[in-house]
CSV table of C-alpha atoms in Angstrom, one decimal:
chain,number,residue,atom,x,y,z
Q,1,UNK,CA,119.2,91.4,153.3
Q,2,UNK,CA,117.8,93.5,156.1
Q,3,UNK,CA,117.9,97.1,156.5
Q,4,UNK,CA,118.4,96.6,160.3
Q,5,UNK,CA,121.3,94.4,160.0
Q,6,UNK,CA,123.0,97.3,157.6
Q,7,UNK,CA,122.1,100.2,160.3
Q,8,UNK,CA,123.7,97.8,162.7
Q,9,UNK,CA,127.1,96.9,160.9
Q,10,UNK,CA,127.2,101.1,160.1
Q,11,UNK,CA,126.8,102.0,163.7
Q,12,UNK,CA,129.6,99.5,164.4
Q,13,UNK,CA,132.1,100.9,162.7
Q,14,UNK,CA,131.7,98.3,159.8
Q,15,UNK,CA,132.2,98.9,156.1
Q,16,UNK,CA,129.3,98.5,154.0
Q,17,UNK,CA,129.7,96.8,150.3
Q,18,UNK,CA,128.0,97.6,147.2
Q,19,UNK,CA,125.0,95.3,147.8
Q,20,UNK,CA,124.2,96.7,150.6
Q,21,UNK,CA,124.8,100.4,149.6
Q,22,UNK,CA,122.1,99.3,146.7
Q,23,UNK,CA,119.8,97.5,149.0
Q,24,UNK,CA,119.1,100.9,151.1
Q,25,UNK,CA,119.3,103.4,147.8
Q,26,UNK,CA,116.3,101.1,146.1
Q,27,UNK,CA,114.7,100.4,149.4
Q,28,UNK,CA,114.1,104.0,150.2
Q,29,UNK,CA,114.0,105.5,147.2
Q,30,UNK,CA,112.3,103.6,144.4
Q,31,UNK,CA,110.7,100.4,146.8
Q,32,UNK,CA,109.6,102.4,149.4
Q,33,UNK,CA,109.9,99.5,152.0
Q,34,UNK,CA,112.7,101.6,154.1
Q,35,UNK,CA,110.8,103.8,156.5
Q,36,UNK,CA,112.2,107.4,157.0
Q,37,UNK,CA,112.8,106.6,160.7
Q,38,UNK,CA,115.1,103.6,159.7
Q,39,UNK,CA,117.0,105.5,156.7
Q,40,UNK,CA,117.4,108.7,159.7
Q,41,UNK,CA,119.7,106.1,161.7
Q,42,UNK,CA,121.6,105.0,159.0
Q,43,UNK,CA,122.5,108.7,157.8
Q,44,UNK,CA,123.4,109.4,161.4
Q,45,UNK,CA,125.5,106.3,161.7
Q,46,UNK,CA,127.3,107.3,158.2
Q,47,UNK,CA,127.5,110.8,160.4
Q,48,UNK,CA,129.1,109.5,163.2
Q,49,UNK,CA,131.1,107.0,161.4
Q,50,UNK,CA,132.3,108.0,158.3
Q,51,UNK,CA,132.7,105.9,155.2
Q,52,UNK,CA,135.6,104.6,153.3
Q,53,UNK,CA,136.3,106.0,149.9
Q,54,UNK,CA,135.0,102.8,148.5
Q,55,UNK,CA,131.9,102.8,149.9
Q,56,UNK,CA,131.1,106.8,149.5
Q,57,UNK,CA,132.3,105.9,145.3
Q,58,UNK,CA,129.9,103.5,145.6
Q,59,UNK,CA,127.4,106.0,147.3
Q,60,UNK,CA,128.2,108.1,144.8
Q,61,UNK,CA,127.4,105.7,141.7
Q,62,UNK,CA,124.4,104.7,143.0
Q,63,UNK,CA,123.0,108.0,143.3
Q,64,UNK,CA,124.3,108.5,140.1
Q,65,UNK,CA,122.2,105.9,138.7
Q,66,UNK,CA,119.3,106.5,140.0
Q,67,UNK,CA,118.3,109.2,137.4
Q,68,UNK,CA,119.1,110.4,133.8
Q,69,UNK,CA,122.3,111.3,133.1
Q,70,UNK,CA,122.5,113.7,130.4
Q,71,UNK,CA,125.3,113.6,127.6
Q,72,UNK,CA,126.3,116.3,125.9
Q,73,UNK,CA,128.5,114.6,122.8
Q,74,UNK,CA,126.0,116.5,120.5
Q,75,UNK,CA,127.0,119.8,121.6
Q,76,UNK,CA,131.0,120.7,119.9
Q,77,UNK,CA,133.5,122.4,122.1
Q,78,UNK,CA,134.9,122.4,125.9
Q,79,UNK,CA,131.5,122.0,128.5
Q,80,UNK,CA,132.4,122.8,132.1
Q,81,UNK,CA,130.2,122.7,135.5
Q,82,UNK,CA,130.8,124.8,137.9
Q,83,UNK,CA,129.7,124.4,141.5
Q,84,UNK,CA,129.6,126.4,144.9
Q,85,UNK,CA,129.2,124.9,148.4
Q,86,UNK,CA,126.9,128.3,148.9
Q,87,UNK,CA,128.1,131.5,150.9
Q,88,UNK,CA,126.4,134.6,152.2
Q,89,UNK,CA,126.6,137.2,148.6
Q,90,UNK,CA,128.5,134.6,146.4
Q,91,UNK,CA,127.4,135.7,143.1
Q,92,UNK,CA,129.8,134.0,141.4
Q,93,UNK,CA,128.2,131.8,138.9
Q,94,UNK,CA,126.1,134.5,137.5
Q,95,UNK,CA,128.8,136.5,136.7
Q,96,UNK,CA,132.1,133.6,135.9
Q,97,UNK,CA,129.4,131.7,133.5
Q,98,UNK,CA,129.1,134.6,130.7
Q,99,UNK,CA,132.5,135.3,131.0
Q,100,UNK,CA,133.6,131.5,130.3
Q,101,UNK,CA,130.6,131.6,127.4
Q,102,UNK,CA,132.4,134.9,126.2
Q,103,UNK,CA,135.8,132.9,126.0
Q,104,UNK,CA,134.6,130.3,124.3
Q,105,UNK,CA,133.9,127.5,127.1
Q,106,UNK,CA,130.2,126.2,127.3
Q,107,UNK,CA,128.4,125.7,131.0
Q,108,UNK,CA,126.1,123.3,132.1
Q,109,UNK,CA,125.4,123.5,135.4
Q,110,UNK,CA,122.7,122.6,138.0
Q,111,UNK,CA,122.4,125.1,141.0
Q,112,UNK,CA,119.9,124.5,144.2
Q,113,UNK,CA,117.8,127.0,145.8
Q,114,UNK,CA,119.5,129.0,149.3
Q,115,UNK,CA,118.7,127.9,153.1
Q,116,UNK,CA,119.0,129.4,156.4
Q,117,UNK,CA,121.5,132.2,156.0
Q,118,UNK,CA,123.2,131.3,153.1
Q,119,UNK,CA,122.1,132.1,149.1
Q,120,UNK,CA,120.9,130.0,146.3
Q,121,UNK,CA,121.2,130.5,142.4
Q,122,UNK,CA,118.4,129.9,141.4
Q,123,UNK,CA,116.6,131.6,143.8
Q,124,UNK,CA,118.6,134.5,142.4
Q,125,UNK,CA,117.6,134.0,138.7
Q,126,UNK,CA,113.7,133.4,139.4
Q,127,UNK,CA,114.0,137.0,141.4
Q,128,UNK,CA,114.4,138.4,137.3
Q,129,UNK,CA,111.8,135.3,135.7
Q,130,UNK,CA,114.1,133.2,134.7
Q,131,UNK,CA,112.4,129.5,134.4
Q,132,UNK,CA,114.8,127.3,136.1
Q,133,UNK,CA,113.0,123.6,136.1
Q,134,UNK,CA,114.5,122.9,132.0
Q,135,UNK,CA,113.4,119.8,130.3
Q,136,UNK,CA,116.3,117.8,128.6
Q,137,UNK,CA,115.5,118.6,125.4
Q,138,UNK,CA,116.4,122.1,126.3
Q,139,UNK,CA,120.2,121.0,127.6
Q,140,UNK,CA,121.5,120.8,123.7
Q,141,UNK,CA,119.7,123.4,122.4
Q,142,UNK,CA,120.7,126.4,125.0
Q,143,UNK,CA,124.1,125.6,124.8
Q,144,UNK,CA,124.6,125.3,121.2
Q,145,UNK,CA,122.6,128.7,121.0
Q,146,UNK,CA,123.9,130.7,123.7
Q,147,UNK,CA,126.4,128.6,125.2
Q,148,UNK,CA,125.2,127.7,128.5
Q,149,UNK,CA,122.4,126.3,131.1
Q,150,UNK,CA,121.6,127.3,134.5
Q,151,UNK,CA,119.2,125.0,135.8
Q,152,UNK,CA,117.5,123.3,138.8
Q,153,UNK,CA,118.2,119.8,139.7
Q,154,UNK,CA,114.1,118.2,138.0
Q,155,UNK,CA,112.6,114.9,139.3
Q,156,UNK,CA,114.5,112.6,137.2
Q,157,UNK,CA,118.0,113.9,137.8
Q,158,UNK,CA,120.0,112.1,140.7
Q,159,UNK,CA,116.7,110.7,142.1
Q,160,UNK,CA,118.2,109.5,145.4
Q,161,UNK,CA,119.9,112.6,146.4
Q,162,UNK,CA,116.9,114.6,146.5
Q,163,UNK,CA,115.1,112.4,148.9
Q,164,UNK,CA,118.3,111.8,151.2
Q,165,UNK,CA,119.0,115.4,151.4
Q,166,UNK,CA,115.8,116.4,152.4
Q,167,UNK,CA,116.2,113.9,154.8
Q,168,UNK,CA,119.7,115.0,155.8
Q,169,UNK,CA,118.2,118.6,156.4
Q,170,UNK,CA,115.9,117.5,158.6
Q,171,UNK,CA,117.8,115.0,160.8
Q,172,UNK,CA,121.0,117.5,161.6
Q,173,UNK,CA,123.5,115.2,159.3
Q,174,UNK,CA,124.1,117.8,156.5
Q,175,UNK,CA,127.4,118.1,157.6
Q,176,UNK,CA,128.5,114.7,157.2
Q,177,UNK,CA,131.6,114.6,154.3
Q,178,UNK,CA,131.1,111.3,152.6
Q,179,UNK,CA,126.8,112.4,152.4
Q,180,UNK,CA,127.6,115.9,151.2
Q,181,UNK,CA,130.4,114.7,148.5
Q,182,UNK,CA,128.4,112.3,147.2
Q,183,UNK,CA,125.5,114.4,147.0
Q,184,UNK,CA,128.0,117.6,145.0
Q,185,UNK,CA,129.3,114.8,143.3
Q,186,UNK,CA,126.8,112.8,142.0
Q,187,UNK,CA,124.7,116.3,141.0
Q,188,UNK,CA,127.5,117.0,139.2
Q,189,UNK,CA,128.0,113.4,137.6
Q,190,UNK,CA,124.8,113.9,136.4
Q,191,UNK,CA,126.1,116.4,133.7
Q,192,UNK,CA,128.3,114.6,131.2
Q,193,UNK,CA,130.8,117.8,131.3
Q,194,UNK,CA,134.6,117.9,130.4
Q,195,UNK,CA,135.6,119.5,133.5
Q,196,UNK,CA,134.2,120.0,137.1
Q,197,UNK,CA,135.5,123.2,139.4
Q,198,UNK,CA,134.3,123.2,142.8
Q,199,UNK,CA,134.2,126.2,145.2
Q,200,UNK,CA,134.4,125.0,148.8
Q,201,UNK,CA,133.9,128.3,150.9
Q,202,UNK,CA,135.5,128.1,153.8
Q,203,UNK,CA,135.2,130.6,157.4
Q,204,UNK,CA,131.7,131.3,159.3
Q,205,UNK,CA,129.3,132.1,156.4
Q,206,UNK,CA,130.7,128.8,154.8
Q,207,UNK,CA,129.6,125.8,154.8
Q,208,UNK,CA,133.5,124.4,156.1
Q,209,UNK,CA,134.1,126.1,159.2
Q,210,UNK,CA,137.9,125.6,159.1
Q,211,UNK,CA,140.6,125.2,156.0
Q,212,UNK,CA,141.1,121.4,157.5
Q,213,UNK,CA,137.0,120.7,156.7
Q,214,UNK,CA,137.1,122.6,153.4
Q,215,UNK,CA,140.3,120.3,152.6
Q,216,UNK,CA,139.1,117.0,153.6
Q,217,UNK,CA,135.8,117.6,152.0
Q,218,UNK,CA,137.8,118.6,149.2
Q,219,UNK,CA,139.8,115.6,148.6
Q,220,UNK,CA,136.6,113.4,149.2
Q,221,UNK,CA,135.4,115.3,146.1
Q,222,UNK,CA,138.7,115.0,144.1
Q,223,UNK,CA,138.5,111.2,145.0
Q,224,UNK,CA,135.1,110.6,143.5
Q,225,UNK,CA,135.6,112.4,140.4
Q,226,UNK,CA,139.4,111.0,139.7
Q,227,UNK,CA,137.1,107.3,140.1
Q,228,UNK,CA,134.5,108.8,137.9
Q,229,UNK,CA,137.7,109.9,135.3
Q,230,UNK,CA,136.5,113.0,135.3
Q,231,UNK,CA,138.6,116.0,135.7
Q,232,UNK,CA,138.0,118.2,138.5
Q,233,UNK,CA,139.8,120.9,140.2
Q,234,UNK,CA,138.7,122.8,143.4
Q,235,UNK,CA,138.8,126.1,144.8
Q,236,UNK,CA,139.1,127.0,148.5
Q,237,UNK,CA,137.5,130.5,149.1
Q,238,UNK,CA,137.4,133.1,151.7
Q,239,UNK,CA,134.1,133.2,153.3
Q,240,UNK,CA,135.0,135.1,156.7
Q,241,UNK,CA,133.3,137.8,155.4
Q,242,UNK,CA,130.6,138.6,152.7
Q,243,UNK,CA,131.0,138.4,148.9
Q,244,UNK,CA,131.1,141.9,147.4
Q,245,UNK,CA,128.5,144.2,148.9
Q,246,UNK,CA,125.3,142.8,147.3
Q,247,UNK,CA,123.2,140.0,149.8
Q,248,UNK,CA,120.0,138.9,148.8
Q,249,UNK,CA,118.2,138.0,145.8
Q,250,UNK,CA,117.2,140.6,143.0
Q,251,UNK,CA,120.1,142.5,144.5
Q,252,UNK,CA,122.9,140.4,143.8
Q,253,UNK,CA,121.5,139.6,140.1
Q,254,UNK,CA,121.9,143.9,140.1
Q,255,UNK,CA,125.3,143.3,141.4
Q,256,UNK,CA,126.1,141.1,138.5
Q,257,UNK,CA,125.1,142.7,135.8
Q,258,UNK,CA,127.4,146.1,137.1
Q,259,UNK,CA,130.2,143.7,137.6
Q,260,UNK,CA,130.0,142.2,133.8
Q,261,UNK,CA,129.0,146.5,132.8
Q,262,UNK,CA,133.1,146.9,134.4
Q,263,UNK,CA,131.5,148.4,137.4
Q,264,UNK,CA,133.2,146.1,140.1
Q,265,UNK,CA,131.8,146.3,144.5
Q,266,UNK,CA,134.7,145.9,145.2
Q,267,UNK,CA,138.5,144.7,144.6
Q,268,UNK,CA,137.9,141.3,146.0
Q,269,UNK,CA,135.0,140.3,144.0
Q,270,UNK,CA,137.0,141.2,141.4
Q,271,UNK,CA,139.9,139.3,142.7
Q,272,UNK,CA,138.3,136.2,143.0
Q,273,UNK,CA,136.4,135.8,139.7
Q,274,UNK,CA,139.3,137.0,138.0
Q,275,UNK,CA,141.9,134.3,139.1
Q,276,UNK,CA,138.9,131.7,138.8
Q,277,UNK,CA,138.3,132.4,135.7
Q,278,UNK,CA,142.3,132.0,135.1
Q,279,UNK,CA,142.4,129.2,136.7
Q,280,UNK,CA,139.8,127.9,134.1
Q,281,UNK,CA,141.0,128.7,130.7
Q,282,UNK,CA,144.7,127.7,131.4
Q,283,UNK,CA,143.1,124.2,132.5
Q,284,UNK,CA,141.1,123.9,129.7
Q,285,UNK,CA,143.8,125.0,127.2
Q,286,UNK,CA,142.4,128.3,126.1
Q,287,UNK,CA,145.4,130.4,126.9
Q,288,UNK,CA,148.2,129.5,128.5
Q,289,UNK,CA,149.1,131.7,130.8
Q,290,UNK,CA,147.5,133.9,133.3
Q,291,UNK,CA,149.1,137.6,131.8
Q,292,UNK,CA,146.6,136.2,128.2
Q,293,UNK,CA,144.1,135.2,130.3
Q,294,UNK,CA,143.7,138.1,132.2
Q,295,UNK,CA,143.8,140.0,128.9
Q,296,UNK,CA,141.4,138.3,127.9
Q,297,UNK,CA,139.0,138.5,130.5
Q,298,UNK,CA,139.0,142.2,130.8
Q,299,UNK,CA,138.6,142.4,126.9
Q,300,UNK,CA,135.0,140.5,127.3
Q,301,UNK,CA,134.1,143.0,130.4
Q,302,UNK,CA,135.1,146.0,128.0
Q,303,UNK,CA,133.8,145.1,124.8
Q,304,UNK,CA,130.7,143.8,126.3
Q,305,UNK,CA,130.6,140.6,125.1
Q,306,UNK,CA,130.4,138.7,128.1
Q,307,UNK,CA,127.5,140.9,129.2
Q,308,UNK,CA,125.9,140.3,125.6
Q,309,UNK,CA,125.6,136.4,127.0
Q,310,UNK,CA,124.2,136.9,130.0
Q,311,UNK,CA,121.3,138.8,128.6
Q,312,UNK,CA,121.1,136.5,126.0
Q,313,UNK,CA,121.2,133.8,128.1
Q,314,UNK,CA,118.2,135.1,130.3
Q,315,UNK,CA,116.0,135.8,127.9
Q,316,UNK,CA,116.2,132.3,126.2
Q,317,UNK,CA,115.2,131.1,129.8
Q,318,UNK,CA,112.1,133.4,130.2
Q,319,UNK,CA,113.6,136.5,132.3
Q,320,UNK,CA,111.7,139.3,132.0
Q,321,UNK,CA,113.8,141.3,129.8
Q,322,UNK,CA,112.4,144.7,129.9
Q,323,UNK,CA,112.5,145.5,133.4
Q,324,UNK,CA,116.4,143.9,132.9
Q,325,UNK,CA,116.7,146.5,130.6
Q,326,UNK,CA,115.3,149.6,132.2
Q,327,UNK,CA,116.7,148.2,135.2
Q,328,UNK,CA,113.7,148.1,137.7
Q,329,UNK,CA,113.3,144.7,138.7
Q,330,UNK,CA,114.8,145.6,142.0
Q,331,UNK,CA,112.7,148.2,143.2
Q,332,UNK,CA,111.8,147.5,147.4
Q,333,UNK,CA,109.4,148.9,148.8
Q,334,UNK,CA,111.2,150.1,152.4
Q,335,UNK,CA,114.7,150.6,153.3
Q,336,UNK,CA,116.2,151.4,156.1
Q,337,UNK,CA,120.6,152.8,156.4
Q,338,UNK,CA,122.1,151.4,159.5
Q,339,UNK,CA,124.6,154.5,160.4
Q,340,UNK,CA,128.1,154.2,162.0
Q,341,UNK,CA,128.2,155.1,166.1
Q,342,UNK,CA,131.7,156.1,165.7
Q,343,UNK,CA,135.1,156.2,163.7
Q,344,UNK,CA,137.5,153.7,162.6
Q,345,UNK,CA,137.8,150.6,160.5
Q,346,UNK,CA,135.0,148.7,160.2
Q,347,UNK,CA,134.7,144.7,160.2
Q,348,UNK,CA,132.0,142.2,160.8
Q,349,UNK,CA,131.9,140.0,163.3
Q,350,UNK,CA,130.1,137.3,161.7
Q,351,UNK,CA,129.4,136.4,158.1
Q,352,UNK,CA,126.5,134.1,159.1
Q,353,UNK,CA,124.8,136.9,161.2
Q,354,UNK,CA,124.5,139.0,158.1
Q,355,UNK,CA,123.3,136.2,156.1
Q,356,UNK,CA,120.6,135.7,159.2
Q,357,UNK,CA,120.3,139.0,158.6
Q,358,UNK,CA,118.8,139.0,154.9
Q,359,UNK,CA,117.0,136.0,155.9
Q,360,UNK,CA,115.0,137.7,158.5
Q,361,UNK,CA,114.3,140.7,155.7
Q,362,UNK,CA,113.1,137.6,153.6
Q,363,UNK,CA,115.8,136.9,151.4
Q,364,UNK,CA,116.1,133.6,152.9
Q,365,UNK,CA,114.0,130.3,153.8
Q,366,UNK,CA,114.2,127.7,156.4
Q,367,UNK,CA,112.4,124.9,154.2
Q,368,UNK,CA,113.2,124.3,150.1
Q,369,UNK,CA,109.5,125.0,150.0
Q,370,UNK,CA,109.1,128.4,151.6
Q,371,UNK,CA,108.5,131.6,149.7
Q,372,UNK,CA,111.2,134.4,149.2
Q,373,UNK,CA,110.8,138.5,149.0
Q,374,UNK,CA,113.4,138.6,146.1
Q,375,UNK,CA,113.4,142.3,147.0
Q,376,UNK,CA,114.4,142.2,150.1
Q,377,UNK,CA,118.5,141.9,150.7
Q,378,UNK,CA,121.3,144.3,152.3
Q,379,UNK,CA,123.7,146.5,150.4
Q,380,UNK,CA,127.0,147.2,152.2
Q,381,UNK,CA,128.1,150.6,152.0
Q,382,UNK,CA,130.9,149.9,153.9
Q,383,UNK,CA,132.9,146.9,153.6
Q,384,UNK,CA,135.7,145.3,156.2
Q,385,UNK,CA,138.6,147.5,156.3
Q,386,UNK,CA,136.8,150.3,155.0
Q,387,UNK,CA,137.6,153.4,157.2
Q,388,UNK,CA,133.9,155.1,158.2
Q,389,UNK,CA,133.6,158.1,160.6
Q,390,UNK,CA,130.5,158.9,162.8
Q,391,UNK,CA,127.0,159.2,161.1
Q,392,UNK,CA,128.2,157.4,158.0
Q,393,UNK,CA,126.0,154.8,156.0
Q,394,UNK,CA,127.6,151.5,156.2
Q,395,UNK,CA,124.7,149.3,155.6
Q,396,UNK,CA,121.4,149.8,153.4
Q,397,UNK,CA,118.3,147.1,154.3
Q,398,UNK,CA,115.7,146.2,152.0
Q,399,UNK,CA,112.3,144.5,152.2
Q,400,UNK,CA,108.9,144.7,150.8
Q,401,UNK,CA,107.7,144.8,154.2
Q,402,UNK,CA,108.4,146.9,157.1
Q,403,UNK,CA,112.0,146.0,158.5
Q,404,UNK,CA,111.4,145.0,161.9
Q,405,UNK,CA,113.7,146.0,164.9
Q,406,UNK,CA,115.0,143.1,165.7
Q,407,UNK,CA,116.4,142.8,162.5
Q,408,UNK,CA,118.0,146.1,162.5
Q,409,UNK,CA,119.3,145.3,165.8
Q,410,UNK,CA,121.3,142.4,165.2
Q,411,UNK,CA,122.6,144.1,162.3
Q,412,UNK,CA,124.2,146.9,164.4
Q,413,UNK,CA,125.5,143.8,167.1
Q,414,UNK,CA,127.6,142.3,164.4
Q,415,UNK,CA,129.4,145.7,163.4
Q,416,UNK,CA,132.9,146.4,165.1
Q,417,UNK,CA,135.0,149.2,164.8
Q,418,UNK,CA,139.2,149.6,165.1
Q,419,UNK,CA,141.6,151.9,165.3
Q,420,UNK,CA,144.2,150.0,163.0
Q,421,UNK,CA,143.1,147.5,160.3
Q,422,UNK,CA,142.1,144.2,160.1
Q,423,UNK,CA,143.8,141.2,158.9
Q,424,UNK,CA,143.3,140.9,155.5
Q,425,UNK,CA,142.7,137.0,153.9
Q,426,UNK,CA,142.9,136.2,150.6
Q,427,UNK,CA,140.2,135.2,148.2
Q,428,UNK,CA,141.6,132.4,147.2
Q,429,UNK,CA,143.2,130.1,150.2
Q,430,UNK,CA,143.8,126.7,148.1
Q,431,UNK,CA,143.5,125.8,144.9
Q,432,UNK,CA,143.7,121.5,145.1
Q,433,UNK,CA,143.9,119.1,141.5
């Protein structure tokens, strides 16, 4: 077999078969003898392409196999993963996990670090200490003490994927569906769980564009894990505009721990994790309908308990706990309000400027290995659809380092004012089984 004569069939429009799908996963990733130039035209062919849903299943499986997979049989009750395709403020995870925990549903779950303009878990959680590279001996234990696992993806989980997506980043074929299903799904595969929810964001700060991207990478995803028996369900959500007001690092970790305090940013935040976490116990059986789970919900939020895990949960991970407490690990050193140069509504044109935004204040990085200012980040005073008159604060930037113009200045671009509102989308466009 020749990797040549697989490139070749790929850039023809052939289908590949499991031999050969196993031929180029060793080759590159354990054998070595597949240079990176050769496995760059073989993504890009698979870009251009496509692949049947054989082939990405097989993809998928391969992937799969290539690390540990870690059971969780030891471990009594209902374990769920929970995954986001990554937005610009989607704090989601840090905030729907304890409330699950709270419930009585156990997570596992993997997260990745943020790049470019959008936001990454753990980068969030090592902004307050939290150790996120776990050892497997640590799975069973944290969830039968606290009830869940946030973790980064370590060297022997789902070996492949971590050399083909640093590959993908760098050769512009990210965006491919069967690459970036197989790589959610095999990460996710990874984690013997009962149940899998996906959030596919979809608008500008998104990684789908359009609701027809987000759906066909959605049933690519629904696919695998109906092949894998697994039970999945996925969540199409509004990324036209920001999550909550909270964009950055140590700022959104802030934002979390209000939110699970009662203290919401704002009514779609609440919105969203609200009807996901609905959607979750009634398909795991806890309640079973959404008037009890609702109840329920806001009975964890008011009696603290779901805050109670995430501190607990922190502090079995290493966070530093007392500046948690006394609530001054996000403390920036400059700031700077961007002001309103007249009335009206306000809006945003683009979600993925702001995110460009907090990257430039050096919330984000370009490369998995560059370093972050968890300080820095934006607070939005004023949200889209928020009426603002002249003069007023509708954006606070932070940084541990003098904000630069430019910065500032593309900020102020992106704002747009009306006299009547704008249209209003909801959190939740799809929900697909």
């Amino acid at each position: 077999m020749d990797i040549l004569e697989i490139i070749d069939k790929k850039r023809n429009k052939q289908d590949l078969s499991y031999d050969e799908i196993k031929f180029f996963i060793n080759g590159y990733t354990k054998e070595k003898t597949i240079k990176d130039y050769q496995a760059s035209a073989l993504l890009m062919a698979i870009a251009i392409n496509g692949m049947n849903d054989k082939e990405i299943f097989n993809l998928t499986k391969l992937m799969l196999e290539s690390g540990k997979i870690i059971d969780f049989s030891k471990s009594k009750g209902i374990k769920i993963d929970k995954h986001s395709t990554g937005g610009v403020g989607d704090k989601v995870s840090l905030i729907l996990a304890p409330i699950c925990v709270a419930l009585g549903i156990k997570v596992a779950k993997l997260s990745g670090k943020g790049l470019g303009h959008t936001g990454g878990t753990i980068d969030k959680l090592e902004a307050i200490g939290v150790d996120c590279y776990l050892k497997e001996k640590q799975y069973v234990p944290l969830l039968n003490k606290v009830g869940m696992f946030i973790g980064a993806q370590t060297d022997d989980l789902v070996v492949a994927d971590k050399y083909l997506y640093a590959l993908r980043n760098s050769t512009s074929t990210v965006q491919s569906i069967p690459l970036i299903a197989s790589s959610v799904a095999s990460k996710k595969l990874a984690l013997k769980t009962d149940y899998v929810f996906i959030d596919v964001k979809v608008g500008d700060g998104g990684f789908s564009k359009t609701i027809r991207q987000a759906t066909t990478l959605s049933k690519a995803l629904l696919q695998i894990f109906k092949s894998f028996k697994r039970n999945a369900i996925i969540h199409i959500t509004n990324m036209t505009q920001p999550l909550g007001r909270a964009i950055g690092n140590a700022i959104e970790v802030k934002a979390a721990i209000d939110f699970l305090k009662g203290n919401y940013e704002c009514n779609e935040i609440k919105e969203l994790i609200y009807e996901f976490a609905c959607d979750i116990l009634i398909s795991t059986h806890i309640t079973n309908n959404k008037k009890d789970a609702l109840n329920k919900i806001d009975q964890v939020i008011k009696n603290g308990a779901a805050l109670k895990i995430f501190y607990d949960w922190v502090r079995l991970q290493g966070a530093n706990m007392k500046s948690l407490k006394n609530d001054s690990f996000f403390n920036p050193k400059y700031k700077y309000q961007v002001k309103a140069n007249r009335s009206g509504y306000l809006n945003y044109k683009s979600t993925k400027e702001i995110g460009m935004c907090s990257f430039l204040l050096g919330a984000g990085r370009l490369r998995k290995e560059d370093s972050l200012d968890y300080q820095a980040g934006i607070w939005l005073n004023k949200i889209k659809n928020e009426h603002v008159n002249n003069n007023d604060v509708i954006a606070t930037l932070y940084s541990s380092k003098p904000i630069k113009k430019e910065c500032i200045n593309n900020f102020v671009k992106n704002v747009e004012y009306s006299n009547n509102k704008y249209t209003h989308t909801k959190e939740i466009v799809k929900v697909m089984k």
